[in-house]
Coordinates of C-alpha atoms and ligand atoms in Angstrom, one line a residue:
M1 CA 91.7 -33.3 -55.8
T2 CA 94.8 -32.8 -54.5
N3 CA 95.4 -30.7 -51.2
K4 CA 98.4 -28.3 -51.5
V5 CA 100.0 -28.0 -48.0
A6 CA 101.9 -24.7 -47.1
T7 CA 105.4 -25.5 -46.4
S8 CA 108.0 -23.3 -45.1
G9 CA 111.5 -24.6 -45.9
S10 CA 113.0 -28.4 -45.2
L11 CA 113.3 -29.9 -41.9
R12 CA 116.4 -31.6 -43.4
N13 CA 117.9 -29.0 -44.8
R14 CA 117.5 -26.6 -41.4
L15 CA 119.1 -29.6 -39.5
V16 CA 122.0 -30.2 -41.8
F17 CA 122.8 -26.4 -41.9
T18 CA 122.9 -25.8 -38.4
L19 CA 124.8 -29.1 -37.8
I20 CA 127.5 -28.3 -40.4
G21 CA 127.6 -24.6 -39.4
G22 CA 128.1 -25.9 -35.8
A23 CA 131.0 -28.1 -37.0
A24 CA 132.5 -25.1 -39.1
V25 CA 132.6 -22.8 -36.0
L26 CA 134.0 -25.9 -33.7
A27 CA 136.8 -26.4 -36.3
L28 CA 137.7 -22.9 -36.6
L29 CA 137.6 -22.6 -33.0
F30 CA 139.9 -25.9 -32.5
F31 CA 142.2 -24.4 -35.1
F32 CA 142.9 -21.0 -33.4
V33 CA 142.9 -22.4 -30.0
V34 CA 145.6 -25.3 -30.9
R35 CA 147.5 -22.5 -32.8
S36 CA 147.5 -20.1 -30.0
F37 CA 148.4 -22.6 -27.5
S38 CA 151.4 -23.7 -29.4
V39 CA 152.6 -20.2 -29.9
Q40 CA 152.7 -20.1 -26.0
I41 CA 154.6 -23.2 -25.6
A42 CA 157.1 -22.2 -28.1
Q43 CA 157.8 -19.2 -27.1
Q44 CA 158.3 -20.4 -23.8
G45 CA 160.7 -22.9 -25.0
Q46 CA 162.9 -20.1 -26.6
D47 CA 162.6 -17.9 -23.5
N48 CA 163.7 -20.7 -21.2
I49 CA 166.8 -21.3 -23.6
L50 CA 167.4 -17.6 -23.5
L51 CA 167.3 -17.3 -19.7
A52 CA 169.6 -20.3 -19.2
S53 CA 172.3 -18.7 -21.7
A54 CA 171.8 -15.3 -20.3
T55 CA 172.3 -16.8 -16.7
S56 CA 175.3 -18.7 -17.5
M57 CA 176.9 -15.5 -19.2
L58 CA 176.0 -13.6 -16.1
D59 CA 177.7 -16.4 -13.9
A60 CA 180.9 -16.2 -15.7
A61 CA 181.5 -12.3 -14.5
A62 CA 183.6 -11.7 -11.5
I63 CA 185.6 -8.9 -9.9
R64 CA 189.3 -9.9 -9.7
N65 CA 191.6 -7.2 -8.3
S66 CA 188.8 -4.1 -8.6
T67 CA 188.5 -5.3 -12.1
I68 CA 185.7 -7.1 -13.9
E69 CA 186.3 -10.1 -15.8
L70 CA 183.8 -11.6 -18.1
D71 CA 184.6 -14.8 -20.2
L72 CA 181.8 -15.3 -22.1
P73 CA 181.4 -19.1 -22.1
Y74 CA 180.9 -21.1 -25.5
S75 CA 177.9 -23.1 -24.0
A76 CA 176.1 -20.2 -23.5
F77 CA 176.0 -19.4 -27.6
S78 CA 175.9 -23.3 -28.4
M79 CA 172.6 -23.9 -26.2
L80 CA 171.2 -21.3 -28.4
S81 CA 172.0 -22.9 -31.8
T82 CA 169.0 -23.9 -33.9
Q83 CA 168.4 -26.0 -37.2
A84 CA 167.4 -22.4 -38.9
D85 CA 170.6 -20.7 -37.6
D86 CA 169.1 -18.0 -35.9
R87 CA 171.3 -15.0 -35.4
I88 CA 172.2 -14.0 -31.9
F89 CA 173.0 -10.3 -30.3
Y90 CA 174.2 -9.5 -27.1
A91 CA 175.1 -6.4 -25.2
I92 CA 176.9 -6.3 -21.9
L93 CA 176.4 -3.3 -19.9
Q94 CA 178.0 -2.3 -16.6
D95 CA 175.9 -0.1 -14.3
G96 CA 173.9 0.9 -17.3
K97 CA 177.1 1.8 -19.5
F98 CA 177.7 -0.2 -22.6
L99 CA 180.8 -2.3 -22.3
S100 CA 180.9 -4.6 -25.1
G101 CA 178.5 -6.5 -27.8
Y102 CA 175.8 -5.0 -30.2
E103 CA 175.4 -1.4 -29.0
D104 CA 172.0 -1.3 -30.9
L105 CA 170.5 -3.5 -28.4
V106 CA 171.0 -0.8 -25.6
G107 CA 168.3 1.4 -27.3
V108 CA 165.9 -1.6 -27.7
D109 CA 165.6 -2.7 -24.2
A110 CA 164.5 -0.1 -21.7
S111 CA 164.1 -2.3 -18.5
S112 CA 166.6 -2.4 -15.7
S113 CA 164.9 -4.4 -13.3
N114 CA 166.6 -7.4 -11.2
T115 CA 164.3 -10.0 -12.5
P116 CA 165.0 -11.1 -16.3
T117 CA 162.6 -9.5 -18.7
F118 CA 161.5 -10.7 -22.0
K119 CA 160.1 -8.9 -25.1
T120 CA 159.9 -9.0 -28.6
S121 CA 161.2 -6.4 -31.1
F122 CA 163.2 -5.8 -34.1
V123 CA 167.0 -5.5 -34.6
R124 CA 168.7 -4.9 -37.7
G125 CA 165.2 -5.4 -39.6
A126 CA 164.9 -8.9 -38.1
K127 CA 162.3 -9.8 -35.6
V128 CA 164.1 -10.8 -32.5
R129 CA 163.0 -12.0 -28.7
I130 CA 165.2 -10.2 -26.4
I131 CA 166.1 -11.0 -22.6
S132 CA 167.3 -8.5 -19.9
A133 CA 169.0 -9.8 -17.1
S134 CA 171.4 -8.2 -14.5
R135 CA 173.6 -9.4 -11.8
T136 CA 175.2 -7.3 -9.0
L137 CA 178.8 -8.1 -8.3
I138 CA 180.4 -7.5 -5.0
G139 CA 184.1 -6.9 -4.7
A140 CA 186.4 -6.1 -1.8
S141 CA 185.4 -2.5 -1.7
E142 CA 183.3 -2.1 -4.7
R143 CA 179.6 -2.9 -5.8
T144 CA 178.6 -3.0 -9.5
E145 CA 175.8 -4.2 -11.6
I146 CA 176.3 -6.3 -14.6
Q147 CA 173.7 -6.5 -17.1
I148 CA 173.3 -8.8 -20.1
I149 CA 170.9 -8.0 -23.3
L150 CA 170.5 -11.1 -25.3
A151 CA 168.5 -11.2 -28.7
Q152 CA 167.7 -14.0 -30.8
T153 CA 166.0 -14.2 -34.3
Q154 CA 162.6 -16.3 -34.3
D155 CA 163.2 -18.2 -38.0
D156 CA 163.3 -21.6 -36.3
L157 CA 160.4 -20.5 -33.9
S158 CA 158.0 -19.3 -37.0
K159 CA 159.1 -22.9 -39.1
T160 CA 157.8 -24.8 -36.1
L161 CA 154.9 -22.4 -36.0
D162 CA 153.9 -23.0 -39.5
Q163 CA 154.3 -26.5 -39.4
I164 CA 151.8 -26.6 -36.4
S165 CA 149.4 -24.6 -38.0
R166 CA 149.6 -26.6 -41.1
N167 CA 148.9 -29.6 -38.9
A168 CA 146.1 -27.9 -37.0
A169 CA 144.4 -27.1 -40.0
F170 CA 144.4 -30.3 -41.3
L171 CA 143.1 -31.7 -38.0
G172 CA 140.8 -29.2 -38.0
F173 CA 139.4 -29.8 -41.8
G174 CA 139.3 -33.8 -40.7
F175 CA 137.1 -32.9 -37.8
F176 CA 134.8 -30.8 -40.0
A177 CA 134.5 -33.3 -42.8
L178 CA 133.9 -35.9 -40.1
T179 CA 131.3 -33.9 -38.4
S180 CA 129.4 -33.2 -41.5
A181 CA 129.2 -36.6 -42.5
L182 CA 127.9 -37.3 -39.0
S183 CA 125.6 -34.6 -39.4
F184 CA 123.9 -36.0 -42.6
W185 CA 123.8 -39.4 -40.9
A186 CA 122.0 -38.1 -38.0
T187 CA 119.7 -36.1 -39.9
S188 CA 118.7 -38.9 -42.0
A189 CA 118.1 -41.1 -39.0
T190 CA 115.9 -38.3 -37.5
I191 CA 114.1 -37.5 -40.7
G192 CA 113.7 -41.2 -41.3
Q193 CA 111.4 -41.5 -38.5
L194 CA 109.1 -38.8 -39.7
G195 CA 109.2 -40.3 -43.4
K196 CA 108.3 -43.6 -41.9
L197 CA 105.1 -42.3 -40.3
T198 CA 104.3 -40.0 -43.6
K199 CA 104.7 -43.3 -45.4
S200 CA 102.5 -45.2 -43.2
V201 CA 99.9 -42.7 -43.3
T202 CA 99.7 -42.3 -47.1
R203 CA 99.9 -46.2 -47.7
R204 CA 96.7 -46.7 -45.6
G205 CA 94.2 -45.0 -48.2
P206 CA 91.3 -43.0 -47.0
Q207 CA 89.0 -45.8 -45.6
D208 CA 91.4 -47.2 -43.5
L209 CA 91.0 -45.3 -39.9
R210 CA 92.5 -47.5 -37.5
P211 CA 94.6 -46.0 -34.9
F212 CA 98.6 -46.2 -35.3
K213 CA 100.0 -49.2 -33.1
R214 CA 103.7 -48.8 -34.4
S215 CA 105.9 -47.2 -31.7
V216 CA 107.2 -44.3 -32.6
P217 CA 110.0 -41.7 -30.8
K218 CA 108.8 -40.3 -27.7
E219 CA 108.7 -36.8 -29.4
M220 CA 106.6 -37.7 -32.1
G221 CA 104.1 -39.3 -29.6
P222 CA 101.8 -36.1 -29.2
L223 CA 101.5 -35.8 -33.0
V224 CA 100.5 -39.7 -33.5
S225 CA 98.1 -39.3 -30.6
S226 CA 96.3 -36.3 -31.9
L227 CA 96.2 -38.1 -35.2
N228 CA 94.6 -41.1 -33.7
S229 CA 92.1 -39.1 -32.0
L230 CA 91.4 -37.4 -35.2
M231 CA 90.8 -40.5 -37.1
G232 CA 88.8 -42.0 -34.2
R233 CA 86.1 -39.0 -34.3
L234 CA 86.2 -39.0 -38.1
D235 CA 85.4 -42.8 -38.0
Q236 CA 82.7 -42.4 -35.3
S237 CA 81.1 -39.5 -37.7
L238 CA 81.4 -41.6 -40.8
S239 CA 79.6 -44.4 -39.3
Q240 CA 77.0 -41.8 -37.9
S241 CA 76.5 -40.6 -41.5
E242 CA 75.9 -44.0 -42.9
D243 CA 73.4 -44.7 -40.3
F244 CA 71.7 -41.4 -40.9
I245 CA 71.7 -42.0 -44.7
A246 CA 69.7 -45.4 -44.3
E247 CA 67.4 -43.9 -41.7
A248 CA 66.6 -41.1 -43.8
A249 CA 65.8 -43.2 -46.8
H250 CA 63.5 -45.4 -44.9
R251 CA 61.6 -42.5 -43.0
V252 CA 61.2 -40.5 -46.4
R253 CA 60.1 -43.4 -48.6
T254 CA 57.8 -45.0 -46.3
P255 CA 55.5 -42.4 -46.0
L256 CA 55.8 -41.1 -49.5
A257 CA 54.6 -44.6 -50.4
T258 CA 51.4 -44.5 -48.3
V259 CA 50.7 -41.0 -49.3
R260 CA 50.9 -42.2 -53.0
S261 CA 48.6 -45.2 -52.1
Y262 CA 46.1 -42.8 -50.5
A263 CA 46.1 -40.6 -53.4
D264 CA 45.7 -43.5 -55.9
A265 CA 42.6 -44.9 -54.0
T266 CA 41.1 -41.2 -53.8
L267 CA 41.6 -40.9 -57.7
Q268 CA 39.5 -44.0 -58.2
R269 CA 36.7 -42.6 -56.0
V270 CA 36.6 -38.8 -57.4
D271 CA 34.1 -38.5 -60.3
K272 CA 34.5 -34.6 -61.1
E273 CA 37.0 -34.1 -63.8
E274 CA 38.7 -31.1 -62.3
N275 CA 39.2 -32.9 -59.0
R276 CA 40.5 -36.0 -61.0
E277 CA 43.1 -33.7 -62.4
A278 CA 44.1 -32.1 -59.2
M279 CA 44.5 -35.7 -57.9
R280 CA 46.6 -36.4 -60.8
S281 CA 48.9 -33.4 -60.4
M282 CA 49.1 -34.6 -56.8
I283 CA 50.3 -37.8 -57.6
K284 CA 52.8 -36.6 -59.9
A285 CA 54.2 -34.4 -57.7
I286 CA 54.4 -37.2 -54.9
D287 CA 56.1 -39.3 -57.5
E288 CA 58.5 -36.2 -58.1
S289 CA 59.5 -35.8 -54.6
S290 CA 59.6 -39.3 -53.8
R291 CA 61.9 -40.2 -57.0
A292 CA 64.1 -37.2 -56.1
A293 CA 64.4 -38.2 -52.4
G294 CA 65.2 -41.7 -53.4
Q295 CA 68.1 -40.5 -55.9
L296 CA 69.2 -38.0 -53.4
L297 CA 69.8 -40.6 -50.7
D298 CA 71.1 -43.0 -53.2
H299 CA 73.5 -40.5 -54.2
A300 CA 74.6 -39.8 -50.8
M301 CA 75.3 -43.4 -50.2
I302 CA 77.0 -43.8 -53.1
T303 CA 79.3 -40.9 -52.6
F304 CA 80.0 -42.5 -48.7
R305 CA 80.6 -46.0 -50.0
A306 CA 82.7 -44.9 -53.0
D307 CA 85.1 -42.9 -50.5
H308 CA 85.3 -46.1 -48.5
L309 CA 85.2 -48.6 -51.3
V310 CA 85.2 -52.3 -50.1
R311 CA 85.7 -54.6 -53.0
E312 CA 84.5 -58.1 -53.1
E313 CA 84.8 -60.9 -55.6
I314 CA 81.5 -60.5 -57.4
N315 CA 80.1 -62.4 -60.8
L316 CA 79.1 -59.2 -62.8
V317 CA 76.8 -61.7 -65.1
E318 CA 75.2 -63.0 -61.8
L319 CA 74.7 -59.6 -60.5
T320 CA 73.0 -58.2 -63.5
R321 CA 70.7 -61.2 -64.0
D322 CA 69.6 -61.0 -60.6
L323 CA 69.0 -57.4 -61.4
V324 CA 66.8 -58.0 -64.9
E325 CA 64.9 -60.7 -62.9
R326 CA 64.0 -58.1 -60.1
L327 CA 63.0 -55.2 -62.9
T328 CA 61.1 -57.7 -65.4
P329 CA 57.7 -57.4 -63.7
I330 CA 58.1 -53.4 -64.1
A331 CA 59.1 -53.8 -67.6
E332 CA 56.2 -56.0 -68.5
M333 CA 54.0 -53.1 -67.3
K334 CA 55.3 -51.2 -70.2
D335 CA 55.3 -54.1 -72.5
L336 CA 58.8 -53.9 -72.5
S337 CA 61.5 -57.0 -72.4
L338 CA 64.8 -57.3 -70.9
A339 CA 67.4 -59.4 -72.8
L340 CA 70.7 -60.3 -71.2
H341 CA 73.6 -61.0 -73.7
S342 CA 76.8 -62.3 -71.7
D343 CA 79.9 -64.5 -71.2
D344 CA 79.3 -67.5 -68.9
Q345 CA 80.8 -65.0 -66.0
V346 CA 82.7 -62.2 -65.6
I347 CA 84.5 -61.9 -62.3
Y348 CA 85.3 -58.4 -61.1
K349 CA 86.5 -57.1 -57.7
G350 CA 84.1 -54.4 -56.5
D351 CA 81.3 -53.2 -54.4
P352 CA 78.3 -55.2 -55.5
V353 CA 75.7 -52.6 -54.0
L354 CA 77.1 -49.6 -55.9
I355 CA 77.2 -51.7 -59.3
Q356 CA 74.1 -53.0 -58.9
N357 CA 72.6 -49.2 -58.2
A358 CA 74.5 -48.0 -61.3
V359 CA 73.3 -50.7 -63.7
R360 CA 69.8 -50.4 -62.1
N361 CA 69.9 -46.5 -63.3
L362 CA 70.8 -47.4 -66.6
I363 CA 68.0 -50.0 -67.2
D364 CA 65.8 -47.3 -65.5
N365 CA 66.5 -44.9 -68.1
A366 CA 66.3 -47.4 -71.1
M367 CA 62.7 -48.1 -69.8
K368 CA 61.7 -44.5 -69.0
Y369 CA 63.0 -43.2 -72.4
G370 CA 62.8 -46.2 -74.8
P371 CA 59.5 -46.7 -76.6
M372 CA 56.8 -49.4 -75.4
E373 CA 56.8 -52.9 -76.7
S374 CA 60.5 -52.9 -77.5
T375 CA 63.6 -54.9 -76.1
I376 CA 66.1 -53.4 -74.0
E377 CA 69.4 -55.3 -74.8
I378 CA 71.7 -55.6 -71.7
F379 CA 75.7 -56.7 -72.5
V380 CA 78.1 -58.0 -69.9
S381 CA 81.4 -58.4 -71.2
R382 CA 84.8 -59.2 -69.8
V383 CA 87.0 -57.4 -72.4
P384 CA 88.6 -54.8 -73.2
S385 CA 87.4 -54.2 -69.4
P386 CA 84.7 -55.5 -67.3
S387 CA 81.7 -53.8 -68.3
V388 CA 77.7 -53.5 -68.6
T389 CA 76.2 -51.9 -71.7
V390 CA 72.4 -51.1 -71.8
C391 CA 70.7 -50.4 -75.2
D392 CA 67.2 -49.5 -76.1
N393 CA 65.2 -48.5 -79.2
G394 CA 64.1 -45.2 -78.4
P395 CA 64.9 -41.7 -79.9
G396 CA 68.3 -41.7 -78.2
F397 CA 70.0 -38.9 -76.3
P398 CA 69.2 -35.3 -77.3
V399 CA 72.1 -34.4 -79.6
G400 CA 74.1 -31.5 -78.4
E401 CA 73.2 -32.6 -74.8
I402 CA 75.0 -35.7 -74.4
E403 CA 78.1 -34.4 -72.9
S404 CA 76.4 -32.7 -69.9
L405 CA 73.9 -35.4 -69.1
T406 CA 76.5 -37.1 -66.4
T407 CA 76.2 -33.7 -64.6
R408 CA 74.2 -33.5 -61.2
F409 CA 70.7 -32.8 -61.8
Q410 CA 70.9 -32.4 -65.5
R411 CA 68.1 -33.5 -67.4
G412 CA 67.8 -33.6 -71.3
E413 CA 64.9 -31.8 -73.2
N414 CA 63.1 -35.4 -73.9
S415 CA 62.6 -35.6 -70.2
K416 CA 59.6 -33.0 -69.8
D417 CA 56.6 -35.2 -68.8
I418 CA 58.8 -38.1 -67.4
V419 CA 59.3 -38.4 -63.6
G420 CA 62.9 -37.7 -62.6
S421 CA 65.6 -35.8 -60.7
G422 CA 68.7 -35.8 -63.1
L423 CA 71.0 -37.8 -60.9
G424 CA 70.8 -41.5 -62.7
L425 CA 73.6 -41.0 -65.1
T426 CA 75.7 -38.9 -62.1
I427 CA 75.3 -42.0 -59.7
A428 CA 76.2 -44.3 -62.5
R429 CA 79.3 -42.3 -63.5
D430 CA 80.3 -41.8 -59.8
V431 CA 80.4 -45.5 -59.3
A432 CA 82.3 -46.1 -62.3
L433 CA 85.0 -43.4 -61.2
A434 CA 85.1 -45.1 -57.8
H435 CA 86.1 -48.2 -59.5
G436 CA 88.8 -46.7 -61.6
G437 CA 86.4 -46.7 -64.9
N438 CA 84.1 -44.4 -66.6
I439 CA 80.8 -44.1 -68.4
H440 CA 80.3 -43.7 -71.9
L441 CA 77.0 -42.5 -73.7
E442 CA 76.4 -43.0 -77.3
N443 CA 73.4 -42.9 -79.9
K444 CA 73.3 -46.1 -82.3
L445 CA 73.4 -45.2 -86.0
E446 CA 70.2 -47.1 -86.2
G447 CA 68.5 -45.0 -83.6
G448 CA 68.5 -45.6 -79.6
A449 CA 70.8 -44.7 -76.9
C450 CA 73.7 -47.2 -75.5
V451 CA 75.4 -46.5 -72.2
T452 CA 78.3 -48.4 -71.2
L453 CA 79.6 -48.6 -67.9
S454 CA 83.2 -49.9 -67.7
L455 CA 84.9 -50.7 -64.7
Ligands
ATP1 N1 68.0 -44.0 -72.7 C1 67.9 -42.7 -72.7 N2 67.2 -42.4 -73.7 C2 67.3 -41.0 -74.0 N3 67.7 -40.1 -73.1 C3 68.0 -40.4 -71.9 C4 68.4 -41.9 -71.7 N4 69.0 -42.0 -70.4 C5 69.0 -40.7 -69.9 N5 68.6 -39.9 -70.8 C6 68.7 -38.2 -70.6 O1 69.7 -37.8 -69.7 C7 69.0 -37.3 -68.8 C8 69.7 -37.4 -67.7 O2 69.5 -39.0 -67.1 P1 69.4 -39.3 -65.6 O3 69.4 -40.7 -65.5 O4 70.7 -38.6 -65.0 O5 68.2 -38.5 -64.9 P2 66.8 -38.5 -65.0 O6 66.5 -39.9 -65.6 O7 66.2 -37.5 -65.7 O8 66.5 -38.7 -63.5 P3 66.5 -39.8 -62.3 O9 67.4 -39.2 -61.2 O10 65.2 -40.0 -61.6 O11 67.1 -41.1 -63.1 C9 67.7 -37.6 -68.8 O12 66.7 -36.6 -68.2 C10 67.1 -38.0 -70.3 O13 67.1 -36.4 -70.8
MG2 MG1 67.7 -41.7 -64.8

């Protein structure tokens, strides 16, 4: 029987997706932070050069003989030269009136404060960075203000920014790839611990109820300790069940056997035929309940032992011979003989108590359903698999019922006046299945039933 456990998603996938998702968000964040920081720095650089250039122009302005002289220094333009040959525009204003340069700049710049101001705008269709700076010139009798508006296109700056963006993207992607690989590794390492525990639980088999001693990560401690306490309780209740079965068998069988012997003795003393008939029915009922109780307890014991199968090396021939010797007195009461045919020894690893119980049920059936004064043949063979076959010379299994006779409490139509509970073949089949084998029922062509218990 397989237990289907309700599962909801995979822990591994959940961990991997969370970590990779986190890595992707971090990589994007990294990309945008680096890019915006670079834009700021690059812009700052251009602004500094524009300021230096505008200042050197203003420094060149002077009032001589009441006229303003302004010789634009070469250095003011050379310091603005870039690899991308960015274009430069300038305008010179005196007291707000345009003097020289590009008149379009006058409209673009609106500020007229004393501190230099920067702004980004468009001049003649090109994106430019503009500085506006002014200086007050004081002559002998006059005072005037000179304003320089200087603009530079940003081709070089955008090239640099493109490069930085590309590099930041590569770095971000590299970071993402590395963290993804690390996520897989970390997930496998974490899940691996759970996997180890699962493996050691499944490898154990149902009979191994010892507590787990191997150290596990701290987070798994409560789980393992609950598992250990569960197994402890299970172990305790299982051994209680075993004791209970043995105790119950003893307590039921003994008084029934006593009652049976009293009933037998009473039957000898009773003369009246109707009383004798009543006594005989009573004895049959006692036999029926005694058999049923015995078989039920045997079946319970077999189910228990089959669940906790403890295998030991046994010689099947020896085990069967021992059983035959014990059953011979009972067989002789019915003028039956038991003949054992076998190899020297058939060594097999199994539970001797279970196997003996199964074979006893097969011989018991042959004695019950076979005719008096006949021989029951018992074969123990090694090939094709270790097996015990019991054949009798009776009428055989009722045709049509043969398939169902191994079912619990199922008795054939030939069992009418014979004491039984319909559990013998079920016990034999369960023992075979517990050992990885099976039971096979057939009727011989020449008559008689044969049952093979293969292990
Ligand atoms: N050797 C046999 N020859 C003919 N019929 C058999 C033989 N062995 C078993 N059967 C049929 O199979 C049925 C089931 O057998 P099974 O041993 O399970 O139960 P049972 O013998 O009736 O009761 P018990 O539990 O006491 O053994 C029997 O009732 C009988 O009809
Ligand atoms: Mg039987």
